[in-house]
mmCIF file of C-alpha atoms in Angstrom:
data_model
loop_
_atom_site.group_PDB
_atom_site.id
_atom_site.type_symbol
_atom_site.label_atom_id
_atom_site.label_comp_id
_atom_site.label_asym_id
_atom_site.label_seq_id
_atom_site.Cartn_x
_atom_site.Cartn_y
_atom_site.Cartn_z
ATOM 1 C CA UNK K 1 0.000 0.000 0.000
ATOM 2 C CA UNK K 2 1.004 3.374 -1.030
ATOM 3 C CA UNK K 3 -0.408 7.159 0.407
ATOM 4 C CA UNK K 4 -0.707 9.232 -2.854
ATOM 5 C CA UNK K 5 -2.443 12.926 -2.278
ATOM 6 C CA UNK K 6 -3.728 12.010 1.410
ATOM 7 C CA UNK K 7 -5.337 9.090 0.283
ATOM 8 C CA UNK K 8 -4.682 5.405 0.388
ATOM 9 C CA UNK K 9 -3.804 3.883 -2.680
ATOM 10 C CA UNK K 10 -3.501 -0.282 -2.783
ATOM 11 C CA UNK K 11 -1.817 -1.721 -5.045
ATOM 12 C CA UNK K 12 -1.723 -5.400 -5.325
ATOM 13 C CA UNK K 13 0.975 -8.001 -5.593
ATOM 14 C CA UNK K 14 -0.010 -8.896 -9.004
ATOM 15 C CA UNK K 15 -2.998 -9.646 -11.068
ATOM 16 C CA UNK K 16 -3.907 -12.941 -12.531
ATOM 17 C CA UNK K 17 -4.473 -13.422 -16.387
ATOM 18 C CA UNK K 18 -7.267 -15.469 -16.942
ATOM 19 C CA UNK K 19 -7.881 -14.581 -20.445
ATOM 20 C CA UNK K 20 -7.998 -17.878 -21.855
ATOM 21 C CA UNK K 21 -8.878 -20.452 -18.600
ATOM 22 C CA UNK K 22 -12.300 -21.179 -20.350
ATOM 23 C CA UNK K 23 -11.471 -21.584 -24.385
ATOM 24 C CA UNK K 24 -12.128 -25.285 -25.541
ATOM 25 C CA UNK K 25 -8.863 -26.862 -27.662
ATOM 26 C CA UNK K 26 -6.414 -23.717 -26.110
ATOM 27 C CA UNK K 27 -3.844 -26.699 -26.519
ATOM 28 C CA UNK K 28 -4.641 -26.113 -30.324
ATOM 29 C CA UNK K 29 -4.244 -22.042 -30.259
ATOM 30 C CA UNK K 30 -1.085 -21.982 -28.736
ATOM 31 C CA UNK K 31 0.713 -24.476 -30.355
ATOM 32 C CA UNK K 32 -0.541 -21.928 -33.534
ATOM 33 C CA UNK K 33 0.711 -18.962 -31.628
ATOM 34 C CA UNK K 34 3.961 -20.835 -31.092
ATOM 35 C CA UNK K 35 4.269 -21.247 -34.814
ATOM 36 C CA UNK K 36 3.067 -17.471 -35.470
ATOM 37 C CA UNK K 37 6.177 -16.296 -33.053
ATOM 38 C CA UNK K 38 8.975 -18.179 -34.625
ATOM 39 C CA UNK K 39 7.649 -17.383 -38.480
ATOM 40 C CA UNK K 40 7.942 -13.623 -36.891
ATOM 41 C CA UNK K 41 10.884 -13.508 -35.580
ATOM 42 C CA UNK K 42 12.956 -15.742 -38.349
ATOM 43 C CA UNK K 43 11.578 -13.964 -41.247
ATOM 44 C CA UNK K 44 11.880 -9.989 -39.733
ATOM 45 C CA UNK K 45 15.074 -11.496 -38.925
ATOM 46 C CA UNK K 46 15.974 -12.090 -42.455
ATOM 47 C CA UNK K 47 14.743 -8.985 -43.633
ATOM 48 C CA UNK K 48 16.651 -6.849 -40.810
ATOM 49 C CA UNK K 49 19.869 -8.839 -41.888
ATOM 50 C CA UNK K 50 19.549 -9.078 -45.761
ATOM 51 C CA UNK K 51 19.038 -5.050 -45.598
ATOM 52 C CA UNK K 52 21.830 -4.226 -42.674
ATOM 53 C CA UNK K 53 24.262 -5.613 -45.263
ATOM 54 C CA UNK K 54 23.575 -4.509 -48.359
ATOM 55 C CA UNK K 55 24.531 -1.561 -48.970
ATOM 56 C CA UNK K 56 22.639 -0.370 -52.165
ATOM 57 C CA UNK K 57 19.332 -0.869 -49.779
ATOM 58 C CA UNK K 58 20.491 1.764 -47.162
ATOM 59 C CA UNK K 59 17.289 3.686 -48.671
ATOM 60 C CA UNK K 60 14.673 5.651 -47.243
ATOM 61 C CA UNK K 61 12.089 3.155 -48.091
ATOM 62 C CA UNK K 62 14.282 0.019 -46.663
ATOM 63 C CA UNK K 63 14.857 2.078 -43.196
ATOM 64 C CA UNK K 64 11.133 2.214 -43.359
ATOM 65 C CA UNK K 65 10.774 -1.592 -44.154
ATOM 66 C CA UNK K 66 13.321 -1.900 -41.405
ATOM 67 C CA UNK K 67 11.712 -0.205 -39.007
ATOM 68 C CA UNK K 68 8.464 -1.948 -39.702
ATOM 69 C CA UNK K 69 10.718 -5.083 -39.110
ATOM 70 C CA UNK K 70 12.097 -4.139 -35.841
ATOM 71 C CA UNK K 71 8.356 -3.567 -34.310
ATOM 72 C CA UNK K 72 6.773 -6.718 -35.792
ATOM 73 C CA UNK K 73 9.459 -8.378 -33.241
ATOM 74 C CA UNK K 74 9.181 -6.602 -30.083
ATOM 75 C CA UNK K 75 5.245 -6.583 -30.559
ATOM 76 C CA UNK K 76 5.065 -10.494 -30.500
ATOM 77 C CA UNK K 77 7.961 -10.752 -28.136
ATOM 78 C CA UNK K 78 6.024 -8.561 -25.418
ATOM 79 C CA UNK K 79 3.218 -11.005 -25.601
ATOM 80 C CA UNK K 80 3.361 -14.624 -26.931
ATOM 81 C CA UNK K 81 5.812 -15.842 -24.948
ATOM 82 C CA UNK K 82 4.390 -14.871 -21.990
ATOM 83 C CA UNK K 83 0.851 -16.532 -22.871
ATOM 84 C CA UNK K 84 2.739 -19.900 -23.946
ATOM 85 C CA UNK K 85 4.498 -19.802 -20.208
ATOM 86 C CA UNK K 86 1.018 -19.110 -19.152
ATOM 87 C CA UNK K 87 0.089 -22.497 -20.980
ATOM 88 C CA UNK K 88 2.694 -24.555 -20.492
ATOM 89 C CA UNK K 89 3.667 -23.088 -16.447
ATOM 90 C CA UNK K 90 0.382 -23.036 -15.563
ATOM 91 C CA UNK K 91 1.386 -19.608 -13.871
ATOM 92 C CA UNK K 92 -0.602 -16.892 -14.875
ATOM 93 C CA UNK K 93 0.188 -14.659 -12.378
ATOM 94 C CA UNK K 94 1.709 -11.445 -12.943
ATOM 95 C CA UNK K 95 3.352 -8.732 -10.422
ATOM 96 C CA UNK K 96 2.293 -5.409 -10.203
ATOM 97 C CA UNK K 97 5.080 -3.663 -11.601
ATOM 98 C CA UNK K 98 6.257 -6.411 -14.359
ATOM 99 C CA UNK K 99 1.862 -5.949 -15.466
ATOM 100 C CA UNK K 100 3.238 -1.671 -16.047
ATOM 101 C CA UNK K 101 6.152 -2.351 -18.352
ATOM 102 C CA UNK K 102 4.048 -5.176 -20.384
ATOM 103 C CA UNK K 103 1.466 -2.835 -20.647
ATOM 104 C CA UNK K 104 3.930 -0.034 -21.797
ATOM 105 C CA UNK K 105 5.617 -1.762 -24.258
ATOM 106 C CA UNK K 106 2.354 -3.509 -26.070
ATOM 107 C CA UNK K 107 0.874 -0.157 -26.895
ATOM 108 C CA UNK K 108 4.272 1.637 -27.457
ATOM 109 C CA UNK K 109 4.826 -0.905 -29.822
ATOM 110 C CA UNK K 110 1.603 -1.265 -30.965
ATOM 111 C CA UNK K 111 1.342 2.277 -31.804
ATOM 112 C CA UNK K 112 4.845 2.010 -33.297
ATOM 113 C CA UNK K 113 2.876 -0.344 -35.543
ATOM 114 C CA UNK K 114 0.252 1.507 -36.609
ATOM 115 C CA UNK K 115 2.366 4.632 -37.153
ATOM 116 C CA UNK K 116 5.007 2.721 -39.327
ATOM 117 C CA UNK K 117 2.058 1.734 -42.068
ATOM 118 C CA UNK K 118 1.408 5.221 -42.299
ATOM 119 C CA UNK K 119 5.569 5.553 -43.172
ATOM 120 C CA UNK K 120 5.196 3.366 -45.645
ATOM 121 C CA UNK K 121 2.447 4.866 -47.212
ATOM 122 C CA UNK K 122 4.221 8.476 -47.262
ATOM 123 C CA UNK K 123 6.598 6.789 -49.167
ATOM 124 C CA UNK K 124 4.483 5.705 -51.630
ATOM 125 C CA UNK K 125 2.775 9.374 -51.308
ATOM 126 C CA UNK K 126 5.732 10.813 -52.197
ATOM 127 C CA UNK K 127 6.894 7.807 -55.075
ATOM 128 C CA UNK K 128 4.191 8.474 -57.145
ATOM 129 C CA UNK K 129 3.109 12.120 -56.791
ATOM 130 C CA UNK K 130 6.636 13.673 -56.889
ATOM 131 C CA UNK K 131 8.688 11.340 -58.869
ATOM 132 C CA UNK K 132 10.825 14.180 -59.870
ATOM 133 C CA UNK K 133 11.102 15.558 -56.461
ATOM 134 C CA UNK K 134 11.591 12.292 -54.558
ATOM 135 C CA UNK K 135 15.275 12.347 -53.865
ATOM 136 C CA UNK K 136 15.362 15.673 -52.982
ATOM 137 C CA UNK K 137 12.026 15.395 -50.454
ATOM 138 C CA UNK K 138 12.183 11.760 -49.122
ATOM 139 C CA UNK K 139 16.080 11.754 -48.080
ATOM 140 C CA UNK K 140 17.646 9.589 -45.403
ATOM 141 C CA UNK K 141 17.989 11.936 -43.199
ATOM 142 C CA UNK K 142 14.305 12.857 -43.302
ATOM 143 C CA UNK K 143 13.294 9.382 -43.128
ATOM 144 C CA UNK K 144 15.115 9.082 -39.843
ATOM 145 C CA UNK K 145 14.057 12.112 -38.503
ATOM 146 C CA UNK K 146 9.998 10.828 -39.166
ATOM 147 C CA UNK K 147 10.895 7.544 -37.959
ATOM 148 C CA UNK K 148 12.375 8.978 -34.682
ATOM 149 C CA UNK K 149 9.855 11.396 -34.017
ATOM 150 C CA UNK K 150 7.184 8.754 -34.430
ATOM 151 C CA UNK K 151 9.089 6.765 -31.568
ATOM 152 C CA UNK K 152 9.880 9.431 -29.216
ATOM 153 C CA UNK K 153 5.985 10.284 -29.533
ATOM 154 C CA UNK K 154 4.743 6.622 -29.383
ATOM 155 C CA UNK K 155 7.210 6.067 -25.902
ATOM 156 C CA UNK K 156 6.202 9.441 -24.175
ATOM 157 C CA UNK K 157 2.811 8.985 -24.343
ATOM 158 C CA UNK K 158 2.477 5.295 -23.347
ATOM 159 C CA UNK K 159 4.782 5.894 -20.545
ATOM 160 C CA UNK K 160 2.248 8.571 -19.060
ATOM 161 C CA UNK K 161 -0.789 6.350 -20.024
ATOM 162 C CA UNK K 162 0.856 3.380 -18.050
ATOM 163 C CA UNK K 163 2.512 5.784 -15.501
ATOM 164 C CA UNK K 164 -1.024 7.122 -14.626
ATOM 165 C CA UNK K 165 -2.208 3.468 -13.517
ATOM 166 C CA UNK K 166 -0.235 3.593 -10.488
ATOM 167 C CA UNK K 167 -3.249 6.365 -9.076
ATOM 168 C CA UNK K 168 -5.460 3.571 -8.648
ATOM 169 C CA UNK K 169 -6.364 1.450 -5.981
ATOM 170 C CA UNK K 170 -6.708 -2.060 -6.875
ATOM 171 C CA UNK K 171 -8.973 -3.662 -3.485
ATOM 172 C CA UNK K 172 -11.187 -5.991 -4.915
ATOM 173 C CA UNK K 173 -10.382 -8.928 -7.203
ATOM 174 C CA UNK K 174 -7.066 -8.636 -9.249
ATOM 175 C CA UNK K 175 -8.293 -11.034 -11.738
ATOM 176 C CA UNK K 176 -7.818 -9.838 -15.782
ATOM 177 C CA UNK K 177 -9.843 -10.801 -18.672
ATOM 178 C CA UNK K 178 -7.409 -10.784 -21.392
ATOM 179 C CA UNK K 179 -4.144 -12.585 -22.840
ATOM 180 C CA UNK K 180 -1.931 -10.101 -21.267
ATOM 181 C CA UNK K 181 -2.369 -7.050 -18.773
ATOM 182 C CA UNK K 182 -4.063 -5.276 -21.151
ATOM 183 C CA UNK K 183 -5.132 -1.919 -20.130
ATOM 184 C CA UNK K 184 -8.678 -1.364 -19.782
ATOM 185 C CA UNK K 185 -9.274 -5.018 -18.493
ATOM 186 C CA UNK K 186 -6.854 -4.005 -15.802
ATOM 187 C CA UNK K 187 -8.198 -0.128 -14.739
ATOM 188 C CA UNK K 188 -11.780 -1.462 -14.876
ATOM 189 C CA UNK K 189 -10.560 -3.634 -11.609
ATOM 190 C CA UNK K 190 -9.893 -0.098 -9.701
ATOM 191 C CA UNK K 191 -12.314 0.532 -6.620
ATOM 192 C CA UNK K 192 -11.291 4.362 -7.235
ATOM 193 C CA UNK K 193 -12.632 6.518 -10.098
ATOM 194 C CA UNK K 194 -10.825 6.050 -13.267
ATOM 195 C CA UNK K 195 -11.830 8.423 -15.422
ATOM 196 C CA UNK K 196 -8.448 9.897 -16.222
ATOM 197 C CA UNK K 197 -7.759 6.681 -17.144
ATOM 198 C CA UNK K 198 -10.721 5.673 -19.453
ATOM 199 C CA UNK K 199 -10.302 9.289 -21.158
ATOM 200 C CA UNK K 200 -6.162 8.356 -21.696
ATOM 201 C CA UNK K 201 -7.358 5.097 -23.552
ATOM 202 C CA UNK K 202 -9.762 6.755 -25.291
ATOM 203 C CA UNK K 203 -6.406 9.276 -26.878
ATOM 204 C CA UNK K 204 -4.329 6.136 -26.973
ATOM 205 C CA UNK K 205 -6.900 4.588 -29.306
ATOM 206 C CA UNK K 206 -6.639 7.548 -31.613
ATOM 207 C CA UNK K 207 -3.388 7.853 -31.246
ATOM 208 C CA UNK K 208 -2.879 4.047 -32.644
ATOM 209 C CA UNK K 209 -5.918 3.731 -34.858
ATOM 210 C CA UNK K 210 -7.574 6.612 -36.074
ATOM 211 C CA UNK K 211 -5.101 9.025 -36.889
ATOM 212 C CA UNK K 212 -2.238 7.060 -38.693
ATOM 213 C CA UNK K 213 -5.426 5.511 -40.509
ATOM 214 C CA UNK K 214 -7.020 8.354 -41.969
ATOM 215 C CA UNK K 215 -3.182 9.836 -42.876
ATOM 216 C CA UNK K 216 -3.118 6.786 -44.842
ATOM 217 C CA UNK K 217 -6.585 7.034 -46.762
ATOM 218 C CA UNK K 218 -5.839 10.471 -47.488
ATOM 219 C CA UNK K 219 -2.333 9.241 -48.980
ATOM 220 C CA UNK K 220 -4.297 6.801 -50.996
ATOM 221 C CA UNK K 221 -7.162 9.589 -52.462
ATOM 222 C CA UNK K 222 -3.970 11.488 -53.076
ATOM 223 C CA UNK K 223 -2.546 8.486 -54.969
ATOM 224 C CA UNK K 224 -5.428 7.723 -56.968
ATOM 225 C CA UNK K 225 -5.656 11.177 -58.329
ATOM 226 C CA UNK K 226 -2.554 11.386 -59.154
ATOM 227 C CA UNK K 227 -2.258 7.787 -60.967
ATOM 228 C CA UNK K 228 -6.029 8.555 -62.590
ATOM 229 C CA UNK K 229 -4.478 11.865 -64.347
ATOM 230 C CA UNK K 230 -1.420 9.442 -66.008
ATOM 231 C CA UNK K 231 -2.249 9.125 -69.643
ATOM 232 C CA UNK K 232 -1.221 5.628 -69.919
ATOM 233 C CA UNK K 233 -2.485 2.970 -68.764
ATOM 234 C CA UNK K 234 0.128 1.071 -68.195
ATOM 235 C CA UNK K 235 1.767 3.503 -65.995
ATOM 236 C CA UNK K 236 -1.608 3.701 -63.863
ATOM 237 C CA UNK K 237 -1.055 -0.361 -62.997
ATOM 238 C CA UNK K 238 2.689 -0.077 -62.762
ATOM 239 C CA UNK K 239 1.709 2.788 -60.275
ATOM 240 C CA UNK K 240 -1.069 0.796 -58.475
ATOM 241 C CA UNK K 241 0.720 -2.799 -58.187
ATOM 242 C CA UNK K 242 3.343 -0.477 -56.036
ATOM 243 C CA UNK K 243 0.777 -0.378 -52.844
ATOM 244 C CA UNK K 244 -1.489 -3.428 -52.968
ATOM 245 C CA UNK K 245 0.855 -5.513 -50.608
ATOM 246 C CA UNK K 246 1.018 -2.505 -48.933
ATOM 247 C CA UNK K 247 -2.879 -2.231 -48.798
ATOM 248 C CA UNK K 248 -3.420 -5.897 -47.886
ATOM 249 C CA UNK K 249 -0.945 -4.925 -44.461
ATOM 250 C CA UNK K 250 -3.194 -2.159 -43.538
ATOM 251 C CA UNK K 251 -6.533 -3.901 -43.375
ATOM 252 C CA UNK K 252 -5.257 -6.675 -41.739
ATOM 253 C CA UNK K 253 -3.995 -4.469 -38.985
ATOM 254 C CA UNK K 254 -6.535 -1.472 -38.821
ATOM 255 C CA UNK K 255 -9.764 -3.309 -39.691
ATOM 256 C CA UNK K 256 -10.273 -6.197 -36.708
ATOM 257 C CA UNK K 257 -8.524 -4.030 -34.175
ATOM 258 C CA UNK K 258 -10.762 -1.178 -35.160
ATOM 259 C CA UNK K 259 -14.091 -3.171 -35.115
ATOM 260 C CA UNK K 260 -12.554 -4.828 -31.709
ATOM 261 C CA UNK K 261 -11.936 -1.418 -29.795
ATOM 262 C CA UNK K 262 -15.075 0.158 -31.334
ATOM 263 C CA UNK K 263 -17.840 -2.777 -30.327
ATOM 264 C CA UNK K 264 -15.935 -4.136 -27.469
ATOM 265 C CA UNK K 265 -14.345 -1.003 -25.502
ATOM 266 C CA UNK K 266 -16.607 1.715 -26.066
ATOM 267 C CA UNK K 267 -20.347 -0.257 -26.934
ATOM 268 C CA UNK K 268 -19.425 -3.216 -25.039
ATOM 269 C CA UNK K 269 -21.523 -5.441 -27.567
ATOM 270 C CA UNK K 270 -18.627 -8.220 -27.825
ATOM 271 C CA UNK K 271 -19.007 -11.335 -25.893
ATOM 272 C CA UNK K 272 -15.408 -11.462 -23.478
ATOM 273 C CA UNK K 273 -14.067 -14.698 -24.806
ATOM 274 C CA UNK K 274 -14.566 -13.418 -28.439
ATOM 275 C CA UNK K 275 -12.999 -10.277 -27.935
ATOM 276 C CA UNK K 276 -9.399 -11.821 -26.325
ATOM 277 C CA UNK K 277 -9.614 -14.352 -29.154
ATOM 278 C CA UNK K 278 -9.738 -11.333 -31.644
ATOM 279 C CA UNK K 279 -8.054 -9.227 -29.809
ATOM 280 C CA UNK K 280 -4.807 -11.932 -29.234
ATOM 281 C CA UNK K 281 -5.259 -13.154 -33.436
ATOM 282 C CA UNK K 282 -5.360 -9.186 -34.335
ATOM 283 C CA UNK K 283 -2.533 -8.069 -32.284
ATOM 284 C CA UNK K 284 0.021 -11.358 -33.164
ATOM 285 C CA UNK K 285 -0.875 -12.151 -36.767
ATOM 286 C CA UNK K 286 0.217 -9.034 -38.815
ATOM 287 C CA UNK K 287 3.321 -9.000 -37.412
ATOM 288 C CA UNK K 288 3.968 -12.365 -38.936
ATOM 289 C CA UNK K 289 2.254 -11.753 -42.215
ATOM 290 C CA UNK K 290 3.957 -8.475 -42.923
ATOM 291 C CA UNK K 291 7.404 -9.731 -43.540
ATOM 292 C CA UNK K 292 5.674 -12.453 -45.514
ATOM 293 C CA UNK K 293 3.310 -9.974 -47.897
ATOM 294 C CA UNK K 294 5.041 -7.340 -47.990
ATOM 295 C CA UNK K 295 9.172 -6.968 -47.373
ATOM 296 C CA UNK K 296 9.928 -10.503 -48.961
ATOM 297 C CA UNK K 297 8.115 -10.130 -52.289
ATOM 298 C CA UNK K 298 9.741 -6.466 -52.532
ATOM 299 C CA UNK K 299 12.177 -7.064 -55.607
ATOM 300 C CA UNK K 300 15.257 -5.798 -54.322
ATOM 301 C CA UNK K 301 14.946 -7.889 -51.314
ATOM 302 C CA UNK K 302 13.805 -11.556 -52.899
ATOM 303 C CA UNK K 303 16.674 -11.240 -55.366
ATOM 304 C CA UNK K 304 18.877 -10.853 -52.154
ATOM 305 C CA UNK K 305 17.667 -13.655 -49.749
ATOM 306 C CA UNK K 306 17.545 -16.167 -52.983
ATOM 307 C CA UNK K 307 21.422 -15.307 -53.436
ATOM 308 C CA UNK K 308 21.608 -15.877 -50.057
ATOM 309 C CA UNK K 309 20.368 -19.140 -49.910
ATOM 310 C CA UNK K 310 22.073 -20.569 -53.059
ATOM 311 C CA UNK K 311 25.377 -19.227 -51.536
ATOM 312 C CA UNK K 312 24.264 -21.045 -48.170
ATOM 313 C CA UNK K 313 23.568 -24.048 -50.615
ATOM 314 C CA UNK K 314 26.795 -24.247 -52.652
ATOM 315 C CA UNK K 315 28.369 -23.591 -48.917
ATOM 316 C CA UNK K 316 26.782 -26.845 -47.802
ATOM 317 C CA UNK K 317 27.203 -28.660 -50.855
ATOM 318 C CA UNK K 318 31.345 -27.741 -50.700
ATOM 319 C CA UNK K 319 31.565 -28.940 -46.692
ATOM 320 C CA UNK K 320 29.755 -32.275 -48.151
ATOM 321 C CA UNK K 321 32.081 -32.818 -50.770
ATOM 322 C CA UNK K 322 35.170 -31.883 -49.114
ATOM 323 C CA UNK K 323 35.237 -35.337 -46.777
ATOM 324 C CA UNK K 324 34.905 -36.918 -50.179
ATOM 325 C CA UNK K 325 37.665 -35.603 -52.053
ATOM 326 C CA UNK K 326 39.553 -36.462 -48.741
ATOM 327 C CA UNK K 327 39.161 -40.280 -49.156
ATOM 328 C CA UNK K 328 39.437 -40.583 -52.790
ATOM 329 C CA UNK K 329 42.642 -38.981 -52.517
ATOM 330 C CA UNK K 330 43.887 -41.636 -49.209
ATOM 331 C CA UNK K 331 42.695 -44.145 -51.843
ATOM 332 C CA UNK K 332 44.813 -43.024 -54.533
#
């Protein structure tokens, strides 16, 4: 127990995540989720690693792809492993403190999400409406400096979102429904008013959802203007083909998450166990498919990972062959 403003503020051990203790074939799910995490983290992994060392892809739209990489990691890190120890432990308990930083980084990352679609489709804003000026405009430097102010935004206003948790008083049960302490499962618990709190998700989910969103729409009306005033038409599909993968990544991300936070957190129409089922599938699978549909089929980068794994090929090959050579020659 803490005294905070002349009041007494409790704040439990821990909290108990019982997101999942009444879903039929769970066994099923997270041996899925498993398979989700390592498909995320080997193939970001390969992107991050075929672009740190090539050189001719130190671009602004690879530090973007990148970038996008980095978060798709951290973003399943912070909460699949955690739910498979919660499986295969049978622990779902969680302390206090350790609940704060999971909370932090899932939205700082998730926002981080969000906000690196929208990079990627400035990038394509700028591609195909100023093709002349696109050197000049969409530089390095400038792509860092977006990419770091998205960050520096995304971190300082979790951290006061998460920091502002520790106001409530938690003196009543301590159990959460969701897959990980997620945060208005958790300040719904308090036995003190939350409305700071409620009105801080309520920014958060604008901050994550609605505003990188409707920056990328308006990219896209932009686009289609632009590409609808090209004379030919094969210039308008060479134009378009540029952003479907792209496309396909944002409504797998924006469209459950928005229909989640919009029936479940503000009407409250969605049944509990449906909403951590599509809550858990909509935070952990576009992570995984966005390396997949979008930064492996980029042309620059398939031609590299295929050299890649013909040189790791003829490598292997050459190691078998060598023993080989060895005993024909003792035979001679």
């Amino acid at each position: 127990m803490t005294v905070l403003n002349d009041s007494l503020i409790i704040h439990p051990p821990g909290f108990y995540i019982i997101g999942f203790e009444t879903f039929p074939f769970i066994s099923v799910y997270f041996i899925f989720l498993s398979f989700v995490y390592v498909i995320t983290v080997l193939f970001n992994s390969v992107v991050i690693y075929v672009i740190a060392f090539n050189q001719c892809l130190h671009t602004p739209k690879f530090l973007a792809v990148v970038n996008l990489a980095v978060i798709d990691i951290v973003l399943n890190t912070c909460t699949i492993p955690s739910m498979i120890k919660i499986f295969l432990v049978k622990d779902n308990f969680i302390p206090f403190n350790l609940c704060l930083v999971q909370m932090f980084i899932y939205y700082s990352f998730a926002s981080l999400e969000s906000f690196a679609l929208a990079i990627l489709a400035y990038d394509r804003l700028i591609a195909i409406c100023f093709p002349l000026r696109q050197n000049s405009i969409n530089t390095l430097w400038s792509m860092s400096c977006i990419i770091s102010l998205t960050w520096s935004f995304a971190l300082g206003v979790t951290a006061f979102t998460s920091g502002i948790m520790t106001q409530l008083s938690f003196c009543n049960s301590v159990r959460v429904f969701s897959y990980f302490c997620d945060y208005a499962p958790v300040f719904r618990l308090a036995c003190n008013d939350y409305t700071l709190q409620w009105f801080a998700a309520s920014f958060l989910t604008v901050m994550i959802l609605i505003g990188p969103f409707t920056f990328i729409l308006l990219s896209y009306v932009t686009i289609l203007v632009t590409v609808f005033r090209m004379k030919s038409i094969d210039s308008r599909v060479k134009a378009l083909a540029t952003c479907v993968e792209h496309i396909i990544l944002v409504a797998v991300f924006y469209i459950p998450l928005m229909t989640i936070f919009t029936i479940g957190f503000y009407l409250r129409l969605i049944d509990p166990d449906q909403r951590v089922l599509s809550l858990s599938l909509a935070s952990c699978l576009p992570p995984c498919i966005n390396p997949i549909v979008y930064s492996l089929k980029t042309k620059d980068i398939k031609i590299r990972v295929l050299a890649l794994v013909r040189k790791q090929k003829i490598g292997t090959e050459q190691r078998k062959s060598k023993p080989l050579r060895a005993n024909k020659i003792n035979a001679d």
